[in-house]
PDB file of C-alpha atoms and ligand atoms in Angstrom:
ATOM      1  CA  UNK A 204      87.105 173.278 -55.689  1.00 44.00           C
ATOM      2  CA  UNK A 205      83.714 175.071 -53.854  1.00 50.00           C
ATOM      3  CA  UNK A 206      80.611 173.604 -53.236  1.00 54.00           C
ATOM      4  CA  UNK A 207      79.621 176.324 -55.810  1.00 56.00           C
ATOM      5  CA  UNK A 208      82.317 175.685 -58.469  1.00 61.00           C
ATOM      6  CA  UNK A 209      81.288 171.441 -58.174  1.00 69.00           C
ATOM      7  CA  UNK A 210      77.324 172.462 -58.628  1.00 66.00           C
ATOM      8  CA  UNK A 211      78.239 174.772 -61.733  1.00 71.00           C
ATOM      9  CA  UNK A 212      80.582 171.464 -63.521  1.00 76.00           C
ATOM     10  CA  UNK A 213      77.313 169.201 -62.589  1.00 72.00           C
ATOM     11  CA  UNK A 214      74.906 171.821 -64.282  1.00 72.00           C
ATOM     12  CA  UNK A 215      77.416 171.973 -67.340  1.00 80.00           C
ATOM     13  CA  UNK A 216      77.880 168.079 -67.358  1.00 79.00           C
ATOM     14  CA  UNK A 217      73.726 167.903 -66.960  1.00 77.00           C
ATOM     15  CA  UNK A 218      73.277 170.343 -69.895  1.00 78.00           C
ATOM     16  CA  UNK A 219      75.708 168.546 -72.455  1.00 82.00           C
ATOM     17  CA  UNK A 220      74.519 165.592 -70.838  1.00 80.00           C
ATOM     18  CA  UNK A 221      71.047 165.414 -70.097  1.00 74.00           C
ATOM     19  CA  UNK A 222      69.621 163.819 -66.947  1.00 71.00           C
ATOM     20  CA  UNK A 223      71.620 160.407 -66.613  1.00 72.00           C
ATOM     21  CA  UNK A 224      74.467 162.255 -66.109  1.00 78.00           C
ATOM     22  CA  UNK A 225      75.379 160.859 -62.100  1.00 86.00           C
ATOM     23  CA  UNK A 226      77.285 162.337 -59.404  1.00 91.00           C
ATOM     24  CA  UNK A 227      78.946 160.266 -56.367  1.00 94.00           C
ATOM     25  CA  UNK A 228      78.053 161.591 -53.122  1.00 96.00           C
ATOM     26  CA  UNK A 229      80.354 160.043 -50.315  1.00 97.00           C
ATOM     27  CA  UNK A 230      78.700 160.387 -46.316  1.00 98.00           C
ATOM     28  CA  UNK A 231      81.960 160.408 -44.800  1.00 97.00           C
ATOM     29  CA  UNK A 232      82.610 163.953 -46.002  1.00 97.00           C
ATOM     30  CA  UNK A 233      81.647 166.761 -44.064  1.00 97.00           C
ATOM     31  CA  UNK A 234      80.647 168.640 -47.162  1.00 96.00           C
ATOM     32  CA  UNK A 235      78.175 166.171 -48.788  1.00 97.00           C
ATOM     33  CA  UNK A 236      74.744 167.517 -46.883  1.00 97.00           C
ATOM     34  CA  UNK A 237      75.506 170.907 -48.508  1.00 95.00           C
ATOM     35  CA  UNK A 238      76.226 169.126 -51.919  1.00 93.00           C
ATOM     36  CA  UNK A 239      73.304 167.227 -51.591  1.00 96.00           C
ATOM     37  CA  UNK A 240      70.859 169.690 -50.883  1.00 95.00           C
ATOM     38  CA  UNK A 241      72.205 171.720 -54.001  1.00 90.00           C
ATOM     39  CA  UNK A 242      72.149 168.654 -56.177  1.00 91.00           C
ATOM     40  CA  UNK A 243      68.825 167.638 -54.992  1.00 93.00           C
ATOM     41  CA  UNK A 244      67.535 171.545 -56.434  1.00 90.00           C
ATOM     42  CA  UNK A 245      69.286 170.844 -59.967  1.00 86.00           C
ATOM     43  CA  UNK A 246      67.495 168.021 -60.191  1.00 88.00           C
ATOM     44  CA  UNK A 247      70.773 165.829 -60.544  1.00 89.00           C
ATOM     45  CA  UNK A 248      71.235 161.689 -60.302  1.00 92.00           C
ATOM     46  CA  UNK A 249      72.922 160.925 -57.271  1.00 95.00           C
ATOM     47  CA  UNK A 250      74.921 157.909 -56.235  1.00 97.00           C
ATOM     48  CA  UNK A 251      75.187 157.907 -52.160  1.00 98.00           C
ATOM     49  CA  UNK A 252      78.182 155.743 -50.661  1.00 98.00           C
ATOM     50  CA  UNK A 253      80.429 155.839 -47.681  1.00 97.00           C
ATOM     51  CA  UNK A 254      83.617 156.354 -49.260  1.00 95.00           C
ATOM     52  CA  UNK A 255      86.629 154.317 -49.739  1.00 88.00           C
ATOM     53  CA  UNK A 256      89.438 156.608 -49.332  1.00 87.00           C
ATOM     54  CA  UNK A 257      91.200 158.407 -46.537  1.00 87.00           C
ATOM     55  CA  UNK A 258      90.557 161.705 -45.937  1.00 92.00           C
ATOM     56  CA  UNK A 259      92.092 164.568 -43.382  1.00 96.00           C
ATOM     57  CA  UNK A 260      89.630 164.733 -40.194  1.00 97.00           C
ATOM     58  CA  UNK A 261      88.777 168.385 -41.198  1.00 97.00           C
ATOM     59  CA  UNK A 262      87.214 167.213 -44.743  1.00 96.00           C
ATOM     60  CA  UNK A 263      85.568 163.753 -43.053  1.00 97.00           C
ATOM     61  CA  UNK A 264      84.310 162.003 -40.508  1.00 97.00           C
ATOM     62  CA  UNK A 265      87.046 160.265 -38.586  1.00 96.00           C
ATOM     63  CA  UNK A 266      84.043 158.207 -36.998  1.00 97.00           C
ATOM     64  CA  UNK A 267      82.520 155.430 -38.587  1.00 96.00           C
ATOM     65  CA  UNK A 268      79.537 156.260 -36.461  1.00 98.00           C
ATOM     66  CA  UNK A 269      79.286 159.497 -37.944  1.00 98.00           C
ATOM     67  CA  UNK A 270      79.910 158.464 -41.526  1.00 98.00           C
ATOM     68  CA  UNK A 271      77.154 156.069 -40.767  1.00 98.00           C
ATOM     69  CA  UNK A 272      74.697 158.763 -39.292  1.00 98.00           C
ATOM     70  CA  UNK A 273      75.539 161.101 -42.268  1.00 98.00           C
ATOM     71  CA  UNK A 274      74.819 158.207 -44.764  1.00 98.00           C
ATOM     72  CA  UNK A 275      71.228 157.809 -43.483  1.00 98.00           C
ATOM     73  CA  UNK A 276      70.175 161.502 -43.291  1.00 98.00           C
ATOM     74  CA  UNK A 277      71.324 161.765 -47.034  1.00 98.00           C
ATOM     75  CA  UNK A 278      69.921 158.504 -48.119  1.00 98.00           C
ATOM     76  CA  UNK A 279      66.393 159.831 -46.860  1.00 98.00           C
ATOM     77  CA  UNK A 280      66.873 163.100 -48.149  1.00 98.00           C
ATOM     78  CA  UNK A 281      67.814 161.630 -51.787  1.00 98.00           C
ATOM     79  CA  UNK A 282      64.748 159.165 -51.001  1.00 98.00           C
ATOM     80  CA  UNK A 283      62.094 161.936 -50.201  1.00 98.00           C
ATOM     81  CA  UNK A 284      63.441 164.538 -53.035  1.00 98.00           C
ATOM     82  CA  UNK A 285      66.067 163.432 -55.231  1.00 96.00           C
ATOM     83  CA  UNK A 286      66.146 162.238 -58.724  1.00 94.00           C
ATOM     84  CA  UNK A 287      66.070 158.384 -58.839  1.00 96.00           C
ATOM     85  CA  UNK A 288      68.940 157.999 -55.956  1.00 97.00           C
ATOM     86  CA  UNK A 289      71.478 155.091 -56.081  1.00 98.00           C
ATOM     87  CA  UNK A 290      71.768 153.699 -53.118  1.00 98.00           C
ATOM     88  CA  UNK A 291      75.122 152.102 -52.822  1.00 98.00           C
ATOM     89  CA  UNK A 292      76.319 149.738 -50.224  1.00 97.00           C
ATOM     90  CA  UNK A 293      76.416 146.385 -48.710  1.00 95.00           C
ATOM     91  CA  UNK A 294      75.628 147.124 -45.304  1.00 96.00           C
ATOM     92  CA  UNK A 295      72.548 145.258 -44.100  1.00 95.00           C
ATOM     93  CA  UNK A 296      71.383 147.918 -41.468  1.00 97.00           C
ATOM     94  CA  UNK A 297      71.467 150.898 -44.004  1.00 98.00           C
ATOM     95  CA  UNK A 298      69.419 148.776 -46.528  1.00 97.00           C
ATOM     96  CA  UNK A 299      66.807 147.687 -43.606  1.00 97.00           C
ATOM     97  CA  UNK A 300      66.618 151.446 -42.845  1.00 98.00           C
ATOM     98  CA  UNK A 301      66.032 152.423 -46.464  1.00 98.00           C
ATOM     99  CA  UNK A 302      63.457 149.414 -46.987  1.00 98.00           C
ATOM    100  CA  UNK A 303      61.391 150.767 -43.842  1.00 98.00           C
ATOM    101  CA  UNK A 304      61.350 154.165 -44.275  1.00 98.00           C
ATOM    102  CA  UNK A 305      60.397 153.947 -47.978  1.00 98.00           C
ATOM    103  CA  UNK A 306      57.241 152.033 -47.108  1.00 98.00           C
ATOM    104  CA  UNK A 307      56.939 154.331 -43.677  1.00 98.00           C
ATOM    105  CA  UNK A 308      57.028 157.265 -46.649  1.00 98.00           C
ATOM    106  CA  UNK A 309      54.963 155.788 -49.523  1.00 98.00           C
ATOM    107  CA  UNK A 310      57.771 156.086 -51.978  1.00 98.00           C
ATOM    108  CA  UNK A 311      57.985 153.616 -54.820  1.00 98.00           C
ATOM    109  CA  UNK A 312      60.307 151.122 -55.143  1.00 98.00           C
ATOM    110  CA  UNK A 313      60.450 152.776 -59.081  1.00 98.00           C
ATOM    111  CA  UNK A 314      61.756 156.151 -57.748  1.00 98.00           C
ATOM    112  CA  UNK A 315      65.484 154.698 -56.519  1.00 98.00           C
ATOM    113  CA  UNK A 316      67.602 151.869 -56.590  1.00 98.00           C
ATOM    114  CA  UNK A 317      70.125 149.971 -54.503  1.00 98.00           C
ATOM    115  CA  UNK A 318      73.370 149.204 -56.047  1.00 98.00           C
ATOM    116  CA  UNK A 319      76.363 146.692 -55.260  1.00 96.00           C
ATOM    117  CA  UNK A 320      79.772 145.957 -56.131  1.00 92.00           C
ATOM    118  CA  UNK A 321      79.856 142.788 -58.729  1.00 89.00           C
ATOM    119  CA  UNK A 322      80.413 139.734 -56.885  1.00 86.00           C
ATOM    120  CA  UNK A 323      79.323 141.273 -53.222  1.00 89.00           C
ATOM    121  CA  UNK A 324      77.001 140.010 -51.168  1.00 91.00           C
ATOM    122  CA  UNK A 325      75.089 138.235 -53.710  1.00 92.00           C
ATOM    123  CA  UNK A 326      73.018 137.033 -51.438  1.00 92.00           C
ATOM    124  CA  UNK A 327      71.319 140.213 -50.879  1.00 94.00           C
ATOM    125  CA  UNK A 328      71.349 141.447 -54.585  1.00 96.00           C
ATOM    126  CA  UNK A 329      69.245 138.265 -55.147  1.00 96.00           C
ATOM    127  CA  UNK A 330      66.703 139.197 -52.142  1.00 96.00           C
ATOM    128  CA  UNK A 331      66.237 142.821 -52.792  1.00 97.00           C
ATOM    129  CA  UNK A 332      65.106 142.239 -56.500  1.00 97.00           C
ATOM    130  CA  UNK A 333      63.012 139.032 -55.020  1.00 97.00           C
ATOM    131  CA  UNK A 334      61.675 141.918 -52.977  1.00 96.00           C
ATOM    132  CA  UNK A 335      60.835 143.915 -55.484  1.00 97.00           C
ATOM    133  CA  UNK A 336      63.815 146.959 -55.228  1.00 98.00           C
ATOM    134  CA  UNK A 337      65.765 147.917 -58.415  1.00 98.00           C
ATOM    135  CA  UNK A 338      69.510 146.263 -58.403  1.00 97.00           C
ATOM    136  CA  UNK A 339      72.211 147.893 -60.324  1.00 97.00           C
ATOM    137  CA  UNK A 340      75.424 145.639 -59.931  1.00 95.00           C
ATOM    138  CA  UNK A 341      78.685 147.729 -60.252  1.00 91.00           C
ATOM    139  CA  UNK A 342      81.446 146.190 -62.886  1.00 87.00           C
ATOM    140  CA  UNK A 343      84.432 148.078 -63.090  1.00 80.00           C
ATOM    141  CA  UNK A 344      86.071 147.351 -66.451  1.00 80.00           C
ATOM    142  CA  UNK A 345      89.298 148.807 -68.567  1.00 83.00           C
ATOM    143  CA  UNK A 346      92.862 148.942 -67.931  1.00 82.00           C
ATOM    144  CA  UNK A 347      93.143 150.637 -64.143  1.00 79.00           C
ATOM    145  CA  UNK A 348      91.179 147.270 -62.474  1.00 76.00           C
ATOM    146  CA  UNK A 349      94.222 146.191 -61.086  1.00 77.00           C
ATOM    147  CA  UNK A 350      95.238 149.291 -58.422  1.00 80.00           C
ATOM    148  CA  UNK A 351      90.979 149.356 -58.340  1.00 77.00           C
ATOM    149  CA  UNK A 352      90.930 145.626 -56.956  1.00 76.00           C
ATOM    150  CA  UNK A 353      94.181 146.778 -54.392  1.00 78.00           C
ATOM    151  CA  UNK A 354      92.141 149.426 -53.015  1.00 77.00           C
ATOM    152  CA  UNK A 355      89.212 146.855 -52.551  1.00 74.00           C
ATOM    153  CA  UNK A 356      91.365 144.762 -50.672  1.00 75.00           C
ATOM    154  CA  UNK A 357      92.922 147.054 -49.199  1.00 76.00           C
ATOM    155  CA  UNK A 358      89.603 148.746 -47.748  1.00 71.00           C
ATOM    156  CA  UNK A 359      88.617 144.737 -46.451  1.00 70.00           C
ATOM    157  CA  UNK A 360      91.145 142.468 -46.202  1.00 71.00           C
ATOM    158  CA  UNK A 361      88.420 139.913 -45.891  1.00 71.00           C
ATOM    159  CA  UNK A 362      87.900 140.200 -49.617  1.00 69.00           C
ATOM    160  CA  UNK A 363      91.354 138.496 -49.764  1.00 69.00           C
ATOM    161  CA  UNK A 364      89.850 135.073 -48.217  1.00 69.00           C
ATOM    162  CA  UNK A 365      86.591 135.677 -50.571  1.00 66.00           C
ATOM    163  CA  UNK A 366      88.415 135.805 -53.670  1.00 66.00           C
ATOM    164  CA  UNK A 367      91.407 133.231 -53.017  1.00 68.00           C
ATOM    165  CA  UNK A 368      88.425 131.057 -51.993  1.00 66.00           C
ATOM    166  CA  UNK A 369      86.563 131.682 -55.173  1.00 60.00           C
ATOM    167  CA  UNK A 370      90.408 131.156 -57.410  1.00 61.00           C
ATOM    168  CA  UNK A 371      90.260 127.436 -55.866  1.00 66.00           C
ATOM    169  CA  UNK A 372      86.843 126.503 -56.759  1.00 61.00           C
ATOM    170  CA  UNK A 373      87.035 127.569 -60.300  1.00 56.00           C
ATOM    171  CA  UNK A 374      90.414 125.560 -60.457  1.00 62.00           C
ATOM    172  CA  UNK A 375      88.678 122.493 -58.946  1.00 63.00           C
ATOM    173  CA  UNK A 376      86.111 122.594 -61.403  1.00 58.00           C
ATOM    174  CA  UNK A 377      88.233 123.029 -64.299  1.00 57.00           C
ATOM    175  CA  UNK A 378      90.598 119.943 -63.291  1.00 58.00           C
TER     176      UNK A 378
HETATM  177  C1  FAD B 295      77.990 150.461 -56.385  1.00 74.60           C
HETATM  178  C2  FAD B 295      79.075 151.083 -55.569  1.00 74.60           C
HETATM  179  C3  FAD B 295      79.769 152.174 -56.069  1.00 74.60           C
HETATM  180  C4  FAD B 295      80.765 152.779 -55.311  1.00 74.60           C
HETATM  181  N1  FAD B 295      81.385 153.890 -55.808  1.00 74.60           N
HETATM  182  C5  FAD B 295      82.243 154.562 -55.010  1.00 74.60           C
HETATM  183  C6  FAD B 295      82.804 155.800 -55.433  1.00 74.60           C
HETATM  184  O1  FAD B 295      82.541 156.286 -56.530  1.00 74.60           O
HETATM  185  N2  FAD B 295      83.640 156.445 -54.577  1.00 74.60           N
HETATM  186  C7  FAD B 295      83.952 155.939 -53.339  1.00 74.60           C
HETATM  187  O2  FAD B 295      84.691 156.558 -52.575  1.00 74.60           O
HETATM  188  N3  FAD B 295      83.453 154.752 -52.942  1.00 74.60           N
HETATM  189  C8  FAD B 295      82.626 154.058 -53.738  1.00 74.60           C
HETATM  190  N4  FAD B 295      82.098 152.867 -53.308  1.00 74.60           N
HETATM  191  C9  FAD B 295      82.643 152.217 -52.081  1.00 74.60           C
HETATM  192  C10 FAD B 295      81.922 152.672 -50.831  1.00 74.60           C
HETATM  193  O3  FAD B 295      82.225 154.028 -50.577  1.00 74.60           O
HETATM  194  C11 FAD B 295      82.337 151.840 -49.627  1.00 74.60           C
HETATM  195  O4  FAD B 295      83.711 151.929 -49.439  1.00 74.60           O
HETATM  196  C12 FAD B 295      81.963 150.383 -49.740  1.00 74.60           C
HETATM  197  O5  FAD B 295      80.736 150.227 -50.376  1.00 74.60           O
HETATM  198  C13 FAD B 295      81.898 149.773 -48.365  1.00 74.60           C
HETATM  199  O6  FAD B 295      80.932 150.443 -47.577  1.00 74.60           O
HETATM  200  P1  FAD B 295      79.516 149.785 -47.217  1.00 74.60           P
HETATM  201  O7  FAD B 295      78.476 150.822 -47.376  1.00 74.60           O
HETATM  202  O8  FAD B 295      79.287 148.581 -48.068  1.00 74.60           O
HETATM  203  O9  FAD B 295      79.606 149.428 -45.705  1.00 74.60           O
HETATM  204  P2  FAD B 295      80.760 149.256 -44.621  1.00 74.60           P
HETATM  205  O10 FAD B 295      80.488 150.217 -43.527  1.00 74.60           O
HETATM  206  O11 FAD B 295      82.136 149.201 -45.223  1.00 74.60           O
HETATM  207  O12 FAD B 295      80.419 147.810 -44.135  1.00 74.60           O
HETATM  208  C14 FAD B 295      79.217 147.535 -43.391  1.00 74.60           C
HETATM  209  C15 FAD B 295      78.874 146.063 -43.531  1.00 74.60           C
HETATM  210  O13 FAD B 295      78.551 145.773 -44.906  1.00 74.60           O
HETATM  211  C16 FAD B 295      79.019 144.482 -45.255  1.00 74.60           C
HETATM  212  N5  FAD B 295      80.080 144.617 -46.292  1.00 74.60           N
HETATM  213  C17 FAD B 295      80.701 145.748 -46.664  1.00 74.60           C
HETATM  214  N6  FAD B 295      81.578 145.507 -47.661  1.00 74.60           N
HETATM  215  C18 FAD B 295      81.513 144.173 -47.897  1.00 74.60           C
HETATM  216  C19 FAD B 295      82.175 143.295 -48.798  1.00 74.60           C
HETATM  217  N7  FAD B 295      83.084 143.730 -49.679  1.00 74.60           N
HETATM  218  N8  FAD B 295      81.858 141.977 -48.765  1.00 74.60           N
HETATM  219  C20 FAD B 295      80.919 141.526 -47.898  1.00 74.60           C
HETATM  220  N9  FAD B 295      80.250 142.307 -47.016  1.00 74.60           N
HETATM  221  C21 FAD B 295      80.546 143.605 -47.018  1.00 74.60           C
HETATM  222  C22 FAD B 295      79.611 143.878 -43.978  1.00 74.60           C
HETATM  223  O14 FAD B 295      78.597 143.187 -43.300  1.00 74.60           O
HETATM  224  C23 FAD B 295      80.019 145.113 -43.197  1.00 74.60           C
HETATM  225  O15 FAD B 295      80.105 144.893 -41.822  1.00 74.60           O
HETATM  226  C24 FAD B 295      81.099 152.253 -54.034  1.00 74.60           C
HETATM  227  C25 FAD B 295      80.392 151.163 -53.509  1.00 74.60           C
HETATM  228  C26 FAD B 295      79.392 150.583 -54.247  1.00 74.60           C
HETATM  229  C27 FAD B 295      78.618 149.437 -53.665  1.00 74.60           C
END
């Protein structure tokens, strides 16, 4: 579908939907600084994250530094002009980066949020809203959260130790 043809379904989806209606916006893609800067202009909600899936080299970033670079030009772009951004990852540099260059900017921490994946990095979740930064926690629900947990794992095995570690405490308790 065009950049053109995406911008039209938001402005349809805005107009039986009013403003709530949210778009995700992944970095790694080479198209997302053009989509922004259109979605920005229709005044839509935004949702900015890497993105979890594999893509051919010609429609993303092969390099994670790039995906990384994109990620922060967008985020600051959504943060100077955009409609009450979400902000969507766990990675501590990208948040430290957002927290300075909102206060660098004078924009309040009312005009965006941060959001997380249920269960991830808690730790943070906790400190941001300490901090005073709207948290929305992500809680995927219905009958497709089994293949959405595989590609979880899948995209950080890690997750694997988390949650096997998290089975055996709840068992201990129970017993
Ligand atoms: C609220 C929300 C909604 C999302 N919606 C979409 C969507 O619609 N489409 C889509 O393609 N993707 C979506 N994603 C997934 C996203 O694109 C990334 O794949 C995912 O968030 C991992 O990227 P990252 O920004 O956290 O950082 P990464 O570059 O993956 O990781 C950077 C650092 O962050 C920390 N980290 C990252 N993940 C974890 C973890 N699971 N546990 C602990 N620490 C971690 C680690 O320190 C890691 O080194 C969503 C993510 C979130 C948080």
């Amino acid at each position: 579908m065009s950049i053109q043809n995406d911008v039209t379904s938001a402005l349809n989806l805005l107009a039986d939907f009013g403003k709530h209606t949210g778009v995700v916006i992944q970095s790694c893609l080479r198209r997302s600084t053009a989509d922004v800067k259109r979605l920005i202009d229709i005044g839509a909600r935004v949702r900015l994250c890497k993105g979890a899936y594999l893509e051919a080299p010609d429609v993303a970033f092969p390099d994670k530094k790039d995906v990384d670079l994109q990620f922060i030009a967008l985020m600051e772009a959504l943060l100077r002009h955009g409609n009450y951004p979400g902000i969507a990852t766990h990675d501590n540099r990208m948040l430290e980066h957002a927290k300075a260059f909102v206060t660098r900017e004078g924009i309040p921490s009312e005009r965006f949020e941060f959001q997380m994946l249920y269960g991830v990095r808690r730790d943070l979740q906790e400190r941001l809203r300490k901090d005073g930064f709207n948290m929305r926690v992500y809680i995927p629900f219905g009958t497709q959260w089994y293949p959405y947990l595989m590609r979880r794992l899948a995209e950080r095995p890690a997750n694997i130790v988390f949650i096997l570690g998290n089975v055996l405490k709840e068992g201990t308790r129970k017993s």
